PDB file of C-alpha atoms in Angstrom:
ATOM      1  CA  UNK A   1     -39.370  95.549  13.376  1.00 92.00           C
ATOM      2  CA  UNK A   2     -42.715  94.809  15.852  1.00 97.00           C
ATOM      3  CA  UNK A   3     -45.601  93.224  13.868  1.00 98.00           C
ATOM      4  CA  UNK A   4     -49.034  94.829  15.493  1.00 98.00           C
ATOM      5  CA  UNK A   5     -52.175  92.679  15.663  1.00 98.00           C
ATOM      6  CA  UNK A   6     -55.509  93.822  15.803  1.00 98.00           C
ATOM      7  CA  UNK A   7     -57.998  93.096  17.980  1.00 98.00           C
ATOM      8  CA  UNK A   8     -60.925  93.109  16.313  1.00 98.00           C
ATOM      9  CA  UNK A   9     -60.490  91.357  13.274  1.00 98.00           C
ATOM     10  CA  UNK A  10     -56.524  89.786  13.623  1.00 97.00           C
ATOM     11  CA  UNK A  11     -55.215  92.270  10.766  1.00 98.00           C
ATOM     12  CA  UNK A  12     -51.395  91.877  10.946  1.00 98.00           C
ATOM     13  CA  UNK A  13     -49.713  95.347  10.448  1.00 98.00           C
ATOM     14  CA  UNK A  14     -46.369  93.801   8.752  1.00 98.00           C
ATOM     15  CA  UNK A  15     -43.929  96.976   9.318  1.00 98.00           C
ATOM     16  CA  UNK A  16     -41.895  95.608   5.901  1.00 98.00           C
ATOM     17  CA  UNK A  17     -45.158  95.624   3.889  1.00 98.00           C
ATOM     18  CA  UNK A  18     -46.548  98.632   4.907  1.00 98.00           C
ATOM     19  CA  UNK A  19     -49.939  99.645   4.056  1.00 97.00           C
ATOM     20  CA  UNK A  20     -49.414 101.194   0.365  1.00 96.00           C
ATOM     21  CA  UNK A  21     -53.408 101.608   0.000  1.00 94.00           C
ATOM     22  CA  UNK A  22     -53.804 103.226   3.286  1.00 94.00           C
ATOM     23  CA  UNK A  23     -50.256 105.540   2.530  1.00 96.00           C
ATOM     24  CA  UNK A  24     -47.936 103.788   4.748  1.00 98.00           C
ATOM     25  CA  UNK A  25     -44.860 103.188   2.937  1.00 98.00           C
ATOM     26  CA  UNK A  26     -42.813  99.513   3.432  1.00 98.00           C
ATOM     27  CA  UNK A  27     -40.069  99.974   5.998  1.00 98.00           C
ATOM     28  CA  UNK A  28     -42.672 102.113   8.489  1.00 98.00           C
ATOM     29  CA  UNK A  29     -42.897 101.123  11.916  1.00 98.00           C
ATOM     30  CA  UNK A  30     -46.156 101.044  13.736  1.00 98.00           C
ATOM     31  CA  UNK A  31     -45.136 103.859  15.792  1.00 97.00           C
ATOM     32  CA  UNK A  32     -44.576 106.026  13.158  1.00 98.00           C
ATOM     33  CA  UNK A  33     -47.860 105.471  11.500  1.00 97.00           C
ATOM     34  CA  UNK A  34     -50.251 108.619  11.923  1.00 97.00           C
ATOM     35  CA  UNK A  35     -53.005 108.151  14.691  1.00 96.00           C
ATOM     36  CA  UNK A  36     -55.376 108.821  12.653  1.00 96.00           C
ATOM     37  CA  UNK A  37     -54.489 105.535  10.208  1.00 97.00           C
ATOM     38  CA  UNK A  38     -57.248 102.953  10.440  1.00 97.00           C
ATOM     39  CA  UNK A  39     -57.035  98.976   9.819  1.00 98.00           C
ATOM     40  CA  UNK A  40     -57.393  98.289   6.271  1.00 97.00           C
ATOM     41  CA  UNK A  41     -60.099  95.606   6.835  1.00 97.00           C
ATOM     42  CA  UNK A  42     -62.309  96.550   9.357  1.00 98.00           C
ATOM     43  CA  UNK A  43     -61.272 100.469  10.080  1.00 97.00           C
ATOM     44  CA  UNK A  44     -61.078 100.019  13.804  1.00 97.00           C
ATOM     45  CA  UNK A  45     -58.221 102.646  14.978  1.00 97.00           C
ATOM     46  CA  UNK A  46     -54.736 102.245  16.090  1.00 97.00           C
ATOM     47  CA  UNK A  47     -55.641 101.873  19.642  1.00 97.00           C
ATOM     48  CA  UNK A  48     -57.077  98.668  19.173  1.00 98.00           C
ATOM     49  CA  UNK A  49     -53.866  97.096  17.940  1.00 98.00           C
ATOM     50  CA  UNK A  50     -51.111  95.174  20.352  1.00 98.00           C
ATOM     51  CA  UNK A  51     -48.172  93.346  19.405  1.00 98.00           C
ATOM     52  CA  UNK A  52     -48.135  90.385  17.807  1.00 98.00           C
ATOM     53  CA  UNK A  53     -45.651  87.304  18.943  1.00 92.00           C
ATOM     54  CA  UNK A  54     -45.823  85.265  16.005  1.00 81.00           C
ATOM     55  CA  UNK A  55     -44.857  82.505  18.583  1.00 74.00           C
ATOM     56  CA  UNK A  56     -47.878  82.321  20.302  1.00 59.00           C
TER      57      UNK A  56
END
């Protein structure tokens, strides 16, 4: 599954971690997080994440 990066403060949403603090079980792809689900470190929205190429 897509890893998301975000933008603000390079947060990498790992879809086989999850985010068990913020309710988002292991095995959840980004897309199937609620909108309303905010990055864990600096509680920017989902909007402000992209994918992340971990080759670049």
């Amino acid at each position: 599954m897509q890893k998301y990066i975000c933008l603000i403060c390079d947060y990498i949403y790992d879809p086989q971690v999850g985010d068990p603090d913020g309710g988002i079980a292991p095995g959840t792809a980004f897309e199937d997080i609620p909108d309303d689900w905010r990055c864990p470190d600096c509680d920017i929205g989902k909007e402000d994440f992209e994918p992340y190429d971990e080759d670049e």
